[in-house]
CSV table of C-alpha atoms in Angstrom, one decimal:
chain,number,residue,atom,x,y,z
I,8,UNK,CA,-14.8,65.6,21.6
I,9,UNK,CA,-13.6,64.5,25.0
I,10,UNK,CA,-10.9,61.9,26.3
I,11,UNK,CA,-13.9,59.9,28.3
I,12,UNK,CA,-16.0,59.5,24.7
I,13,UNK,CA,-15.1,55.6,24.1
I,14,UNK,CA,-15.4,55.4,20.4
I,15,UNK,CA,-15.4,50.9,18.8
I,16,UNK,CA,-11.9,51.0,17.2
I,17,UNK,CA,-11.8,49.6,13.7
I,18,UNK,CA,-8.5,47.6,13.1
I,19,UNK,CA,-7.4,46.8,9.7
I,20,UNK,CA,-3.7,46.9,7.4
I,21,UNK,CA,-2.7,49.7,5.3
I,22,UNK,CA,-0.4,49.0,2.1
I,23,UNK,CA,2.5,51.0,2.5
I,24,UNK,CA,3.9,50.4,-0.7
I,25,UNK,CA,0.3,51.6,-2.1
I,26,UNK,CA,0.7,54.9,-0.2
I,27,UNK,CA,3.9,55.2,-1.4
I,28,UNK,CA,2.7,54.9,-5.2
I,29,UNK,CA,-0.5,56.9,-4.4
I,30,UNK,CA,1.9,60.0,-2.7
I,31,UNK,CA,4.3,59.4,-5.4
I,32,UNK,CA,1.8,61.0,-8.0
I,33,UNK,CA,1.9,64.0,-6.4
I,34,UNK,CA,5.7,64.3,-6.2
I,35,UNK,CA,6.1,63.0,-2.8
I,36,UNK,CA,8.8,60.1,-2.0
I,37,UNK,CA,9.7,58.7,1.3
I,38,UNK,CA,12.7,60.8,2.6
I,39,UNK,CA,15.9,59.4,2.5
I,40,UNK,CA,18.0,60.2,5.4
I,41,UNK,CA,19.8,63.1,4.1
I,42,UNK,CA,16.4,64.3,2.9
I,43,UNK,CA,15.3,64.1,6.8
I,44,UNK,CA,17.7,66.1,7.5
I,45,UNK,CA,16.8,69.1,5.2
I,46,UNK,CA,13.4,68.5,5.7
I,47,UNK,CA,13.4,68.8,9.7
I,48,UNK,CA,15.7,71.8,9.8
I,49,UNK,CA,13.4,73.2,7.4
I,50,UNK,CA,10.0,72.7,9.0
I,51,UNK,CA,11.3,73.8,12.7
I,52,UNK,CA,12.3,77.1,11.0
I,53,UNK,CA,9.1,77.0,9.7
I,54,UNK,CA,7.1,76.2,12.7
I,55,UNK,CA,9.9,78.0,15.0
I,56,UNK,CA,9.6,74.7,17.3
I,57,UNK,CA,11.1,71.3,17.6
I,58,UNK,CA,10.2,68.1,16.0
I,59,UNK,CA,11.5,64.6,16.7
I,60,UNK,CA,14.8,64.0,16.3
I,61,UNK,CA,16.2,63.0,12.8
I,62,UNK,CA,17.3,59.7,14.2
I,63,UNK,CA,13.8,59.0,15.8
I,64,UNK,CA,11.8,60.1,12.7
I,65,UNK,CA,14.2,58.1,10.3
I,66,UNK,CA,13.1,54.9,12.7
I,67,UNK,CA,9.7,55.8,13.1
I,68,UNK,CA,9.8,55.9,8.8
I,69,UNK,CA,11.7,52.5,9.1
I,70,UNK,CA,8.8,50.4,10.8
I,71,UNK,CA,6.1,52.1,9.4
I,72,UNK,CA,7.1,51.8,6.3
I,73,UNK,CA,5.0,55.3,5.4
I,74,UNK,CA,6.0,58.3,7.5
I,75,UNK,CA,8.1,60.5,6.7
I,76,UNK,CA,7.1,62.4,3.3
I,77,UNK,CA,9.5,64.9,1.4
I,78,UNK,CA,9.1,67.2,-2.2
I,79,UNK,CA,11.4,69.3,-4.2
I,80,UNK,CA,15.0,68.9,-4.9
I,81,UNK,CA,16.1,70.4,-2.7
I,82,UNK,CA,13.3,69.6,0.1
I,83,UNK,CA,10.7,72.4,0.2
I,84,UNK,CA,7.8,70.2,1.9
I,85,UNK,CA,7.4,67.7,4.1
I,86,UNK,CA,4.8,65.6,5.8
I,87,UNK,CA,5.0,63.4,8.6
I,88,UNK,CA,2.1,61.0,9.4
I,89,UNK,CA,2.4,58.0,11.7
I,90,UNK,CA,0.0,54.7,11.3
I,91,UNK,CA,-1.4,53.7,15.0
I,92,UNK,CA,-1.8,51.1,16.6
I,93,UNK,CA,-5.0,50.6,19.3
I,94,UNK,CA,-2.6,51.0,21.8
I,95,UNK,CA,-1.3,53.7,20.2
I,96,UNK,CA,-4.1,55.6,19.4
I,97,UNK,CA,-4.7,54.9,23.4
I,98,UNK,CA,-1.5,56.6,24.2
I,99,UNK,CA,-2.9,59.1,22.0
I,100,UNK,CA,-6.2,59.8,23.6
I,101,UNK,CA,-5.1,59.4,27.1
I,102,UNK,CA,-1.8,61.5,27.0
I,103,UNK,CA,0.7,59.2,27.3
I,104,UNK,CA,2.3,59.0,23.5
I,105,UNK,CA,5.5,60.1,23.1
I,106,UNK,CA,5.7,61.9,19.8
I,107,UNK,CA,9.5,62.6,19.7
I,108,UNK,CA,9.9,58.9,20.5
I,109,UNK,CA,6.6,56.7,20.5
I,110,UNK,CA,7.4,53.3,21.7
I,111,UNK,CA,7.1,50.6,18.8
I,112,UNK,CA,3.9,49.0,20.2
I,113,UNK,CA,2.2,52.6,19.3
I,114,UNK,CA,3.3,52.2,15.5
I,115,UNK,CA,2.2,49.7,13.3
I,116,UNK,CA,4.3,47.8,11.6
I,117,UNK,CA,4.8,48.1,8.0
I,118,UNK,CA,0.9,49.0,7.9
I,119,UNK,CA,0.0,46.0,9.9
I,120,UNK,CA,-3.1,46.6,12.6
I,121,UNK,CA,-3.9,50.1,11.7
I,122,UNK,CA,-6.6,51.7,14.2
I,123,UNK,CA,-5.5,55.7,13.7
I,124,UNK,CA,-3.2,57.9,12.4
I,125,UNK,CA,-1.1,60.6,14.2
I,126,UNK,CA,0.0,63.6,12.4
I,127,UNK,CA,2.9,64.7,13.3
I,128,UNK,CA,3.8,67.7,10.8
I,129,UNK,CA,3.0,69.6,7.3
I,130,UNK,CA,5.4,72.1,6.7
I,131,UNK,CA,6.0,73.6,3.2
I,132,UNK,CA,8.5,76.5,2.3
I,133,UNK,CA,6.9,77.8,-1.1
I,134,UNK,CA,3.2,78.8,-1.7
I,135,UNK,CA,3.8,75.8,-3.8
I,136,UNK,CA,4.9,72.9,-1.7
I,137,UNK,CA,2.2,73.7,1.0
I,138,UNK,CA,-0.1,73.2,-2.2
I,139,UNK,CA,0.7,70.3,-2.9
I,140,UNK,CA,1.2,69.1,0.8
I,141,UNK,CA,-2.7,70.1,1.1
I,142,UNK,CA,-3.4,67.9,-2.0
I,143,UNK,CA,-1.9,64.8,-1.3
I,144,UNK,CA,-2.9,65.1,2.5
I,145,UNK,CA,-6.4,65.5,1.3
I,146,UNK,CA,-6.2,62.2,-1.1
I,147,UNK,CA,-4.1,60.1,0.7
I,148,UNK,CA,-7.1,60.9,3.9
I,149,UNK,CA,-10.0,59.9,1.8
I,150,UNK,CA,-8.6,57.1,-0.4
I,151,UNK,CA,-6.3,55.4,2.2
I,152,UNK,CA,-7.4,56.2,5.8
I,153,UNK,CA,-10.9,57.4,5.5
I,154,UNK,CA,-12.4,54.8,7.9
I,155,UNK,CA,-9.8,56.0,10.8
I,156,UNK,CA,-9.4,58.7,13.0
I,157,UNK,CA,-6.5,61.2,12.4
I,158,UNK,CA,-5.3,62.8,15.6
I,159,UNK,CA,-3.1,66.1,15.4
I,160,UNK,CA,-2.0,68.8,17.0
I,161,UNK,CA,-2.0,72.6,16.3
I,162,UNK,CA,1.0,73.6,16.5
I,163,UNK,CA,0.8,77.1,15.2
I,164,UNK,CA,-2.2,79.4,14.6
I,165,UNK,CA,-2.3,78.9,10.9
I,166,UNK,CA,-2.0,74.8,11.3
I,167,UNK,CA,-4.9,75.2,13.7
I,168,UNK,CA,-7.5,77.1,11.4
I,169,UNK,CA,-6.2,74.5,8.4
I,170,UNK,CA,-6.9,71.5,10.5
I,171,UNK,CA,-10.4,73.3,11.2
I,172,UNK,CA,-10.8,73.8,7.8
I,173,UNK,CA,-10.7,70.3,6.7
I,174,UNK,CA,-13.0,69.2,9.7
I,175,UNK,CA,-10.8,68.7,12.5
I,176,UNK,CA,-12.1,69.1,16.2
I,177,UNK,CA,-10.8,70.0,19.6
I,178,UNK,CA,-10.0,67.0,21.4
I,179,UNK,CA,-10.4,67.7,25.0
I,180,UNK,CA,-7.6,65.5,27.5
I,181,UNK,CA,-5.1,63.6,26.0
I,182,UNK,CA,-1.9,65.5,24.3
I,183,UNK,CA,-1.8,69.3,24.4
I,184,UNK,CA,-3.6,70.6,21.9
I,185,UNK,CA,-4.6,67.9,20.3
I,186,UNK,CA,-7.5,67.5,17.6
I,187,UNK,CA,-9.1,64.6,16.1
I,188,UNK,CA,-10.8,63.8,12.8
I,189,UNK,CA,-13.1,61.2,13.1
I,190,UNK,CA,-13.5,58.5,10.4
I,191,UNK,CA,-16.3,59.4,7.7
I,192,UNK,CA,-15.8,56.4,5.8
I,193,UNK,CA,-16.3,52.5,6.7
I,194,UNK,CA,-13.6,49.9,5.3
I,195,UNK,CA,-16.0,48.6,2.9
I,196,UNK,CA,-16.5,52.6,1.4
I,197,UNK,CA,-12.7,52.6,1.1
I,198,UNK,CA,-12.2,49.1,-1.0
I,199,UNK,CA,-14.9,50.2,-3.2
């Protein structure tokens, strides 16, 4: 896929508090910011890169509402998905997000005027975590943001072949690297 293709963005809300339940029955819980703080050090270790800062992830969690993801006591996985905004997803496309720091306009608010989402890290420690990171990235996809794009961007060889695994595609101009799922369901196939 290419940065010219125009594609008609669908716009709609997203319950955070229903992600956070769905997530939560596969041991995931919002991180706490103590639990950011394990969490990041762990997955740039992991990734042997840098992610946002603690401070900008714990407010990028704060007005989402659904964004930063943490299992295991102590943290041995984390997730990190961001709810768009059109104007975000724009950003996205074009090449002008920020993901260490995305303005607020990119991020919806508490799941308010959804139109994508940005991935912006899975990182497990134990055969286990990235298991169950797999899992609930699978469900949460299908039941809560099947009728949306998911943007991402291959950060490492293996995070490549996984995203091409679950159907992820090249997207040519905007971020580095960056890859795009498209939607596969419409907003009436996801209330059903």
């Amino acid at each position: 896929m290419n940065a010219t293709q125009t594609r008609k963005m669908v716009v709609a809300d997203v319950d955070p508090l229903a992600f956070e339940r769905r997530a939560g029955d596969f041991g995931f819980r919002l991180a706490t910011r103590s639990e950011l703080d394990q969490a990041v050090a762990m997955a740039e270790e992991l990734i042997d890169g840098k992610l946002a800062s603690v401070d900008s992830i714990a407010d990028m969690n704060n007005w989402t509402g659904m964004t930063a993801w943490v299992t295991g006591d102590p943290v041995d996985g984390i997730f990190l998905t961001l709810p768009l905004t059109e104007a975000g997803e724009s950003a996205v496309r074009d090449g002008s997000y920020n993901p260490a720091k995305p303005l607020k306009a990119h991020l919806a608010n508490m799941g308010r005027c959804v139109s994508a989402f940005y991935v912006g890290v899975y990182a497990g420690k134990t055969y286990e975590a990235r298991k169950k990171i797999m899992t609930v990235s699978a469900v949460l996809r299908v039941e809560m943001f099947g009728a949306f794009p998911a943007y991402a961007r291959g950060a490492t060889a293996d995070g490549r072949r996984s995203m091409e695994s679950l159907g992820f595609q090249k997207f040519e101009g905007g971020l580095p690297d960056l890859y795009v799922q498209p939607p596969f369901q419409t907003l009436m196939d996801q209330a059903s």
